[in-house]
Coordinates of C-alpha atoms in Angstrom, one line a residue:
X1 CA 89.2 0.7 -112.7
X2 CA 91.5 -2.5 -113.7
X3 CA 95.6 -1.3 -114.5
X4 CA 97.8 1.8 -113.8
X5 CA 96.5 5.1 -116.1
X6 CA 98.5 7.9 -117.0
X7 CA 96.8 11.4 -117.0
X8 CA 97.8 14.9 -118.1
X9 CA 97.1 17.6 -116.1
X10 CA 95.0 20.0 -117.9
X11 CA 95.8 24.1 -119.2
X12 CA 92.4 24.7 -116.2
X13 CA 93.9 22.7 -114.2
X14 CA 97.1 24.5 -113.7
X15 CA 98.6 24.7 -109.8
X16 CA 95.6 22.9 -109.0
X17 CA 96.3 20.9 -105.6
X18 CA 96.8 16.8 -106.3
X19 CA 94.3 15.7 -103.3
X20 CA 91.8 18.1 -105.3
X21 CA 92.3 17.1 -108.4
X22 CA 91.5 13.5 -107.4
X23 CA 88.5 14.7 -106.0
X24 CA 87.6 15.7 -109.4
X25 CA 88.2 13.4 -111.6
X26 CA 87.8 10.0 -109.1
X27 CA 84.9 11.1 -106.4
X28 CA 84.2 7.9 -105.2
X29 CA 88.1 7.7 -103.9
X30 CA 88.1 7.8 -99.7
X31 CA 90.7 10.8 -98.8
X32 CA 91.7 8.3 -95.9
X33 CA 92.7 5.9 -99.3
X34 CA 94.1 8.8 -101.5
X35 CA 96.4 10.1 -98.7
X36 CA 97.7 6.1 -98.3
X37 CA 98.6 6.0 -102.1
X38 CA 100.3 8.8 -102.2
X39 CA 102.6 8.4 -99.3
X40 CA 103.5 4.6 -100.5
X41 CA 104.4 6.0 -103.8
X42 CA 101.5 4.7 -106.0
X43 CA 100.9 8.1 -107.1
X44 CA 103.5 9.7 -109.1
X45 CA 104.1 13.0 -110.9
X46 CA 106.3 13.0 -113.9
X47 CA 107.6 9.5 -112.6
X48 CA 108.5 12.0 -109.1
X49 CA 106.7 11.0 -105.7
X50 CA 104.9 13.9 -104.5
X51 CA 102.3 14.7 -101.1
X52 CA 98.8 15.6 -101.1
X53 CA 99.3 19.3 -101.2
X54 CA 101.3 19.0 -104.1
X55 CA 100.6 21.8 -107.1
X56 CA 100.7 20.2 -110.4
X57 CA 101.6 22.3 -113.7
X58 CA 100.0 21.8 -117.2
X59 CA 101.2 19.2 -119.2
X60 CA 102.5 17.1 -116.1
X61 CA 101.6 13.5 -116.0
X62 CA 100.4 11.8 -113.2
X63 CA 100.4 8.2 -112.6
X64 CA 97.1 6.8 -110.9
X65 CA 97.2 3.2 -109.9
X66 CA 94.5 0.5 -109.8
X67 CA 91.9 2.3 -107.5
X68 CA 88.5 -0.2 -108.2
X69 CA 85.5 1.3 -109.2
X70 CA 86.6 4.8 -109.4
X71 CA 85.1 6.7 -112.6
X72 CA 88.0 7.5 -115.7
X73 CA 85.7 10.4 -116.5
X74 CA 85.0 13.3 -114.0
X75 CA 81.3 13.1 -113.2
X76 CA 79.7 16.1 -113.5
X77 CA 78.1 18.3 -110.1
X78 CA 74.6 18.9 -109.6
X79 CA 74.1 22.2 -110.5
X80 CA 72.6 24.3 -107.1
X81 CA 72.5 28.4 -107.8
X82 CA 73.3 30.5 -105.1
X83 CA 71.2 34.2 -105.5
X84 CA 74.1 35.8 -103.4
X85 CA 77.1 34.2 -105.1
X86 CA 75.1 35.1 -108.4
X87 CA 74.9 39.0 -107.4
X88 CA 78.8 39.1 -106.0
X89 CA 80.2 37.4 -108.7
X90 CA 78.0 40.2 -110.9
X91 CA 79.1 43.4 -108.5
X92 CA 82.7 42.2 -109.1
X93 CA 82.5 41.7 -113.0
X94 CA 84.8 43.9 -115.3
X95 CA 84.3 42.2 -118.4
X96 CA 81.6 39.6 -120.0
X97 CA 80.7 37.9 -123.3
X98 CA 79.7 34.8 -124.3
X99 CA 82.7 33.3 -123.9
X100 CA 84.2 34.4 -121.0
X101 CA 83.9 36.8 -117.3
X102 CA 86.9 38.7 -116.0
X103 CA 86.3 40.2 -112.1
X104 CA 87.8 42.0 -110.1
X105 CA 88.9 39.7 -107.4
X106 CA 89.0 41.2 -104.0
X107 CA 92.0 40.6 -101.5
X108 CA 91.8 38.1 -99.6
X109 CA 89.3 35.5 -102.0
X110 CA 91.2 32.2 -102.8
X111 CA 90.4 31.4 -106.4
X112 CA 90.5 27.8 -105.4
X113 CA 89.8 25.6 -102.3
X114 CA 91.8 24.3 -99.8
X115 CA 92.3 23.0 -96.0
X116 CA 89.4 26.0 -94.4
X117 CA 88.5 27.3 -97.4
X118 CA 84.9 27.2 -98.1
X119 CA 84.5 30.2 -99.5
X120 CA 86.3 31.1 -103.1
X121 CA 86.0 31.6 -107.1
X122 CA 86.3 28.2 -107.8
X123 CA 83.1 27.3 -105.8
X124 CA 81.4 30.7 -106.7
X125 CA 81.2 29.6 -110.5
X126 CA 79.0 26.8 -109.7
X127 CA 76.3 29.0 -109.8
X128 CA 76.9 30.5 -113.3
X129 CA 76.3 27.6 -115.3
X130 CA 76.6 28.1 -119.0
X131 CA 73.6 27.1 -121.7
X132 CA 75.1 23.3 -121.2
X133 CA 74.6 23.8 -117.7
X134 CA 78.9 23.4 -117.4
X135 CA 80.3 25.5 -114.1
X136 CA 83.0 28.1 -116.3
X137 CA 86.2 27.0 -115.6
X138 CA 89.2 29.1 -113.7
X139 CA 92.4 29.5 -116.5
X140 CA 94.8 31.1 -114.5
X141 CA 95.4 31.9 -111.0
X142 CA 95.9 34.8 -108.0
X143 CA 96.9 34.5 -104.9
X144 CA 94.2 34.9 -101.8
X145 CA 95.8 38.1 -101.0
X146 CA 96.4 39.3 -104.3
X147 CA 93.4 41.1 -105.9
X148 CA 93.1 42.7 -109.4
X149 CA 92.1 41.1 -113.1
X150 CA 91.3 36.9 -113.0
X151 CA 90.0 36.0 -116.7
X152 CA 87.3 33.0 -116.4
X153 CA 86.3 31.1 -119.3
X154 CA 82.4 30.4 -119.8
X155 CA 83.2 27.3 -122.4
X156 CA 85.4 24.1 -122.9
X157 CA 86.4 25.9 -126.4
X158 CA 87.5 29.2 -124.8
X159 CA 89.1 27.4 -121.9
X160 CA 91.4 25.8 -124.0
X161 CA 92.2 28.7 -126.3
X162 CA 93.2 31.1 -123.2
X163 CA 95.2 28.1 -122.2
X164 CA 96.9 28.6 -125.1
X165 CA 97.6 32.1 -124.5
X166 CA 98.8 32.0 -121.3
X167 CA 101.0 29.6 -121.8
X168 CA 102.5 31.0 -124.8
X169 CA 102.8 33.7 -122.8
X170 CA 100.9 35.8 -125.5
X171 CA 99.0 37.7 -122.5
X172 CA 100.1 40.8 -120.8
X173 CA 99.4 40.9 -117.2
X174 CA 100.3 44.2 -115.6
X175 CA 101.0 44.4 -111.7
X176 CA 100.7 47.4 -109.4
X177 CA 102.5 46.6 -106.1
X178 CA 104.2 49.3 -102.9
X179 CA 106.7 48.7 -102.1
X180 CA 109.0 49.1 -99.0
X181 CA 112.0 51.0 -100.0
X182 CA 112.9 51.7 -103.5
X183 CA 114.5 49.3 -106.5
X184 CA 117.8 50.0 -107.6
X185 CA 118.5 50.5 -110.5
X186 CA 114.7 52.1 -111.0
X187 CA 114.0 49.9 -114.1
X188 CA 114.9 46.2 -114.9
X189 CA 114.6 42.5 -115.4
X190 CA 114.5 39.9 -112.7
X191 CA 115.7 36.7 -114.2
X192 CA 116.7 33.6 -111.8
X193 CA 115.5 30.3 -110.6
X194 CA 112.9 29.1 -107.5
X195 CA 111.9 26.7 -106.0
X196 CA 109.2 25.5 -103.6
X197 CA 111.1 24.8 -100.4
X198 CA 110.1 23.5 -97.1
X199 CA 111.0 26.4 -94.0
X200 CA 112.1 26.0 -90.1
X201 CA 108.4 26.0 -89.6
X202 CA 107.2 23.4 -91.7
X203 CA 105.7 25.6 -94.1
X204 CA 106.2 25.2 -97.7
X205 CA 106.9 28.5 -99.8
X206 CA 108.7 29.5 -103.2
X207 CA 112.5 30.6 -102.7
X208 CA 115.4 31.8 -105.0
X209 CA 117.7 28.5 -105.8
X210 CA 121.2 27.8 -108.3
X211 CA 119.9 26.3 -111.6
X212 CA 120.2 22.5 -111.4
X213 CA 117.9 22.4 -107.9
X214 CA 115.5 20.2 -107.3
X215 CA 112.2 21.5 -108.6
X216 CA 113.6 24.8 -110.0
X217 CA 111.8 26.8 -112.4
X218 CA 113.2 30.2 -114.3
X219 CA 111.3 33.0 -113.3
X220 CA 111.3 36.2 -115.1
X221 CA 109.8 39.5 -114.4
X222 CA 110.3 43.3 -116.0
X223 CA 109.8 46.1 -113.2
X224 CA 110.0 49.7 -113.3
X225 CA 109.3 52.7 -110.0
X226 CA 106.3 54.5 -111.6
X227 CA 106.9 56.7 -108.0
X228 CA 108.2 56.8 -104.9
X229 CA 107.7 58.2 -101.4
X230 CA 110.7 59.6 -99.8
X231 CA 113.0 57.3 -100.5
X232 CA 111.2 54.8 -98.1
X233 CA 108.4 53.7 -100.3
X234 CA 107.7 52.9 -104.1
X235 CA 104.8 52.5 -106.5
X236 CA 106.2 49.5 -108.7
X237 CA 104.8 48.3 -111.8
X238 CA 105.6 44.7 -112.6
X239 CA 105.3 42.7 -115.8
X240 CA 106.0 38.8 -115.2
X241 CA 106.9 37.0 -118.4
X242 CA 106.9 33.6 -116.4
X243 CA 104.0 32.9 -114.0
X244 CA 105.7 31.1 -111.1
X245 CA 103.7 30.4 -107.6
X246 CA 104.4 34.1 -105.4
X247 CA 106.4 35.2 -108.3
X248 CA 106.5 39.0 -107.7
X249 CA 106.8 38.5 -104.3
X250 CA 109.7 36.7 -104.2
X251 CA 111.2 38.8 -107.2
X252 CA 110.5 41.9 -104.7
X253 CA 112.1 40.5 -102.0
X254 CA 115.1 39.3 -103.7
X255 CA 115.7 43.4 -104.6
X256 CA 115.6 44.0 -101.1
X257 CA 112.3 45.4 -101.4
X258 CA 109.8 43.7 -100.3
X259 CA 106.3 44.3 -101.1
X260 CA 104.0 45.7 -98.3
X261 CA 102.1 43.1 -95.6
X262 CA 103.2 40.5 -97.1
X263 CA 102.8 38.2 -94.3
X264 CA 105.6 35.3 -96.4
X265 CA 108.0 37.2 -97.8
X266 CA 108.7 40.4 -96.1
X267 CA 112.0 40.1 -94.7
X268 CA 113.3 44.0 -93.3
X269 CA 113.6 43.4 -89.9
X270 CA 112.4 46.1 -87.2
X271 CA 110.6 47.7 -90.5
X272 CA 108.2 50.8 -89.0
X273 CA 104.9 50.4 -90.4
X274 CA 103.3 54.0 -90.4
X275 CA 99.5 53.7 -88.9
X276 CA 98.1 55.4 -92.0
X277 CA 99.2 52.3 -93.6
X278 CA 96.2 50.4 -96.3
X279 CA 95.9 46.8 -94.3
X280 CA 96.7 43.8 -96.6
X281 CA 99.0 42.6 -99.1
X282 CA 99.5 45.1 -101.7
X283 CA 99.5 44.1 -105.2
X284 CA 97.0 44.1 -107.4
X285 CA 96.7 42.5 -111.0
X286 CA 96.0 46.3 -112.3
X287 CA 95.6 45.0 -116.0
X288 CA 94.9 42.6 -118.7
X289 CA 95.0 42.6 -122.3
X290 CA 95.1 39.1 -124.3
X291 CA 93.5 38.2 -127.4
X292 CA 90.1 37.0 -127.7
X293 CA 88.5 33.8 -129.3
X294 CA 87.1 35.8 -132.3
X295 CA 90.8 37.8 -133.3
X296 CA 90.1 40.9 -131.4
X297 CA 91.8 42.2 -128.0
X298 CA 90.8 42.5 -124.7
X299 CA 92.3 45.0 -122.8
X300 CA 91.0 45.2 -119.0
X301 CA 92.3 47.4 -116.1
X302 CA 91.0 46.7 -112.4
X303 CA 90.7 49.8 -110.2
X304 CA 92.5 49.5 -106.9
X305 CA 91.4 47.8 -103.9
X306 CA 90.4 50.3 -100.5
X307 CA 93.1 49.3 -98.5
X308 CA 95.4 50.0 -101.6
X309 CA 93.9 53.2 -102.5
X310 CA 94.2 54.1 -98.9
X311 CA 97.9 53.8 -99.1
X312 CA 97.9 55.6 -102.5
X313 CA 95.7 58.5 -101.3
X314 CA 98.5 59.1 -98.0
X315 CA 101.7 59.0 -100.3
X316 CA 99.8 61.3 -102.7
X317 CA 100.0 58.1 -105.7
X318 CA 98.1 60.0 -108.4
X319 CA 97.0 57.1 -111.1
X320 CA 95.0 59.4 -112.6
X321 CA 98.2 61.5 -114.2
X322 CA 99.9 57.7 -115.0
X323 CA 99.4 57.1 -118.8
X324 CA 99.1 53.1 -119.6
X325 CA 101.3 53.4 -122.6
X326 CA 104.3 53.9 -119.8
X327 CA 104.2 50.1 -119.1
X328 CA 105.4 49.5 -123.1
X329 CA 108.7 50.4 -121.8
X330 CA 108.6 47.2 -119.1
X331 CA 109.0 44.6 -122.5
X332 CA 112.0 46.2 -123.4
X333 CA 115.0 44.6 -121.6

């Protein structure tokens, strides 16, 4: 490939890492090469240097120098069909047409690959080819330890028309999360600004910044205490209007209650953990409801995880007497 090209990142490709979207769309490119653009600046993102691990947004543009022979066009995998990632991806699904697949996506499956991750959505898709023999393509995301409602489309067409949905925020995506301690006031909006920030430890992780920071989005989620435990615990409901990297998690934390095992953001120090206690992050993407391709609506619940209906079953959470038309009241502000 002769001269600089400027590529958008696509509505799929949203929060997808910028060492693995070069691996998508120029195989041929060495890592060892790739990791030696990037850090001399060749590779830019909205005119911005960035690193490897970078998450790109939809709509950015990234700047790819002359790299020689490397394709312009992705080239297409060899399809290989897995019989067992065939059957899970079939004992998780909630939903299926032609168009698309929702599952329920267990806690503690990355939807996408990354540094030790071999095993996720991303790569169980290969084996679901459509009629065109195309691997269905991811169009929004969860977090590893999140579980709960992750819409898949099965075609380029309804790929790009969810993209549109999401991102004119025409979805509703309904969160269940417990919390530690309860929200005051009981019912509100979130609204304020973060940031992906380095830590003491190196890490990288989303944080609550002024408006004018470097990198800082506007975040903004609805929440209301559908119950609590005592005082000491809640059963939170969350709506996110914006769909920021560890959103409700860092929304949760911000009130002072933080969301339970939540091995980044759960700041109460010398916090008792009762033994009884469901292991693993706890929130789940409880429901989805979105228009389909053909004008009518999808509306999709996800029943809870185990460790999550553990912790339900010991507070005495009863989601059998919680009526779905409750979470209307989370749009008003």
């Amino acid at each position: 490939m002769s001269g600089v090209q400027q590529r958008t990142v696509s509505a799929e490709e949203e929060n997808m890492r910028l060492d693995r979207w070069f691996s998508v769309h120029f195989p041929d490119l060495p890592f060892s090469r790739l990791q030696r653009i990037i850090r001399k600046g060749e590779v830019r993102v909205n005119k911005g240097r960035v690193k490897a691990n970078t998450r790109l947004s939809a709509g950015q543009i990234i700047r790819v120098p002359p790299i020689g022979d490397a394709p312009a066009v992705p080239r297409e995998p060899k399809i290989r069909i897995i019989e067992k990632d065939v059957q899970l991806l079939a004992d998780l699904t909630l939903y299926e047409d032609e168009s698309i697949l929702v599952i329920n996506k267990p806690h503690g499956l990355a939807v996408q690959g990354g540094t030790n991750t071999k095993m996720h959505v991303d790569k169980l898709l290969e084996s679901i080819p459509n009629k065109k023999g195309e691997k269905p393509r991811l169009v929004h995301r969860l977090d590893r330890d999140t579980s709960g409602c992750l819409l898949i489309a099965k075609t380029r067409s309804a790929a790009s028309h969810f993209g549109g949905v999401f991102r004119s925020r025409s979805a509703r995506k309904i969160y269940w999360a417990v919390t530690a301690y309860v929200p005051h006031p009981k019912q509100g909006k979130l609204s304020c600004f973060v940031a992906r920030q380095q830590t003491p430890e190196g890490d990288e992780q989303m944080r609550v910044v002024d408006q004018g920071v470097d990198g800082a989005q506007h975040s903004v989620t609805h929440y209301s205490v559908t119950e609590d435990a005592g005082g000491k615990f809640a059963w939170v409901t969350l709506k996110p209007v914006t769909g920021r990297t560890h959103q409700l998690r860092v929304h949760m934390a911000e009130l002072g209650t933080p969301i339970i095992n939540d091995p980044r953001y759960f700041n109460i120090e010398n916090w008792e953990k009762p033994d009884d206690l469901g292991r693993g992050l706890h929130l789940h993407a409880r429901r989805l409801a979105l228009p389909l391709p053909n004008g009518k609506q999808l509306d999709i619940t996800a029943p809870l995880p185990p460790h999550m209906q553990k912790t339900f079953d010991m507070f005495g959470f009863n989601t059998k007497y919680y009526d779905p038309k409750d979470e209307e009241e989370l749009d008003k502000d």
